[in-house]
Amino acid sequence: MSHKFPIYSASRKIGNKGVTFVRNIVENQFEWVFRPTHLEDDFGIDAYFDVVGDHDSFTGKYLGVQIKTGKSYFKNLNPIGWKYIGENKHLNYFLNSNFPILLVIVDVD
């Protein structure tokens, strides 16, 4: 008898690798706080970065980040970088935000 279990999909694995990559940079190079968004609360922002200032003080400033992982996001190269084409609902959400949103594309290879 075959048992059915939830699947850890290839796309989820790749996405998690991208989040881990960005988290390492934020925490180890910037020494800021990385706060991931739980999957059920992810409406287009994968994490928030709390900006930490002099003497390890919280500044009250933060950034949101949308992380896209995989080679497919590196197909549209132009003279100033890569062109990302997302959904209008996310663009509307980002443009109405009260804080900056970064879009980070990651090639884990």
Short mmCIF file of C-alpha atoms in Angstrom, two decimals:
data_model
loop_
_atom_site.label_atom_id
_atom_site.label_comp_id
_atom_site.label_asym_id
_atom_site.label_seq_id
_atom_site.Cartn_x
_atom_site.Cartn_y
_atom_site.Cartn_z
CA MET A 1 0.00 0.00 0.00
CA SER A 2 1.37 3.38 -1.01
CA HIS A 3 1.23 6.23 1.50
CA LYS A 4 0.60 9.79 0.38
CA PHE A 5 2.71 12.53 1.91
CA PRO A 6 3.16 16.23 1.23
CA ILE A 7 5.85 16.89 -1.35
CA TYR A 8 8.86 19.16 -0.92
CA SER A 9 8.72 20.44 -4.49
CA ALA A 10 11.71 21.43 -6.60
CA SER A 11 10.43 25.01 -6.84
CA ARG A 12 10.07 25.25 -3.04
CA LYS A 13 13.62 23.92 -2.59
CA ILE A 14 15.02 26.48 -5.03
CA GLY A 15 13.04 29.29 -3.41
CA ASN A 16 14.29 28.33 0.04
CA LYS A 17 17.88 28.34 -1.23
CA GLY A 18 17.40 31.90 -2.51
CA VAL A 19 15.96 33.07 0.80
CA THR A 20 18.87 31.47 2.67
CA PHE A 21 21.37 33.14 0.32
CA VAL A 22 19.84 36.59 0.91
CA ARG A 23 19.49 35.97 4.64
CA ASN A 24 23.21 35.17 4.93
CA ILE A 25 24.15 38.45 3.25
CA VAL A 26 21.77 40.53 5.36
CA GLU A 27 22.78 38.95 8.68
CA ASN A 28 26.50 38.35 8.10
CA GLN A 29 27.59 41.24 5.88
CA PHE A 30 25.20 44.02 6.87
CA GLU A 31 24.57 42.69 10.38
CA TRP A 32 20.92 43.59 10.08
CA VAL A 33 17.95 41.51 11.24
CA PHE A 34 16.27 39.29 8.64
CA ARG A 35 12.61 38.56 9.37
CA PRO A 36 11.08 36.06 6.94
CA THR A 37 7.41 36.21 6.06
CA HIS A 38 5.56 33.01 6.84
CA LEU A 39 4.22 31.36 3.72
CA GLU A 40 0.59 31.86 4.70
CA ASP A 41 1.25 35.62 5.12
CA ASP A 42 3.28 36.06 1.91
CA PHE A 43 1.42 38.43 -0.40
CA GLY A 44 4.50 39.52 -2.33
CA ILE A 45 7.05 40.32 0.36
CA ASP A 46 9.23 37.38 1.35
CA ALA A 47 11.04 39.06 4.23
CA TYR A 48 11.78 42.31 6.03
CA PHE A 49 15.19 43.68 6.96
CA ASP A 50 15.45 45.71 10.18
CA VAL A 51 18.26 48.23 9.69
CA VAL A 52 20.71 48.12 12.59
CA GLY A 53 22.86 51.20 13.14
CA ASP A 54 25.79 52.27 15.25
CA HIS A 55 26.27 50.47 18.56
CA ASP A 56 23.87 47.72 17.39
CA SER A 57 20.88 50.02 17.76
CA PHE A 58 17.63 49.47 15.91
CA THR A 59 17.02 52.51 13.72
CA GLY A 60 13.29 52.06 13.21
CA LYS A 61 13.96 51.74 9.47
CA TYR A 62 13.25 48.61 7.51
CA LEU A 63 13.00 47.29 3.99
CA GLY A 64 10.78 44.69 2.41
CA VAL A 65 12.20 42.20 -0.07
CA GLN A 66 10.77 40.01 -2.80
CA ILE A 67 13.19 37.20 -3.59
CA LYS A 68 13.04 35.39 -6.93
CA THR A 69 15.34 32.41 -7.37
CA GLY A 70 16.36 30.52 -10.47
CA LYS A 71 18.06 30.82 -13.82
CA SER A 72 14.84 31.85 -15.57
CA TYR A 73 15.00 35.29 -13.89
CA PHE A 74 18.33 35.98 -15.64
CA LYS A 75 17.07 35.62 -19.22
CA ASN A 76 16.14 39.25 -19.90
CA LEU A 77 19.49 41.05 -19.72
CA ASN A 78 19.57 44.69 -20.83
CA PRO A 79 22.25 47.44 -20.63
CA ILE A 80 21.44 48.30 -16.99
CA GLY A 81 20.68 44.88 -15.54
CA TRP A 82 18.01 42.23 -15.78
CA LYS A 83 14.40 42.94 -16.61
CA TYR A 84 11.87 41.29 -14.34
CA ILE A 85 8.26 41.02 -15.45
CA GLY A 86 5.93 40.24 -12.58
CA GLU A 87 2.24 40.51 -11.90
CA ASN A 88 0.45 43.87 -11.72
CA LYS A 89 -1.13 42.97 -8.38
CA HIS A 90 2.34 42.79 -6.80
CA LEU A 91 3.48 46.00 -8.49
CA ASN A 92 0.40 47.80 -7.14
CA TYR A 93 1.13 46.41 -3.67
CA PHE A 94 4.78 47.52 -3.82
CA LEU A 95 3.95 51.02 -5.14
CA ASN A 96 1.42 51.55 -2.34
CA SER A 97 3.84 50.46 0.38
CA ASN A 98 5.00 52.94 3.02
CA PHE A 99 8.54 51.54 2.97
CA PRO A 100 11.04 50.57 0.26
CA ILE A 101 10.71 47.17 -1.39
CA LEU A 102 13.72 45.48 -2.96
CA LEU A 103 13.41 42.91 -5.70
CA VAL A 104 16.31 40.46 -5.48
CA ILE A 105 16.92 37.79 -8.10
CA VAL A 106 19.19 34.91 -7.13
CA ASP A 107 20.97 32.26 -9.15
CA VAL A 108 22.02 29.73 -6.51
CA ASP A 109 24.51 28.14 -8.88
#
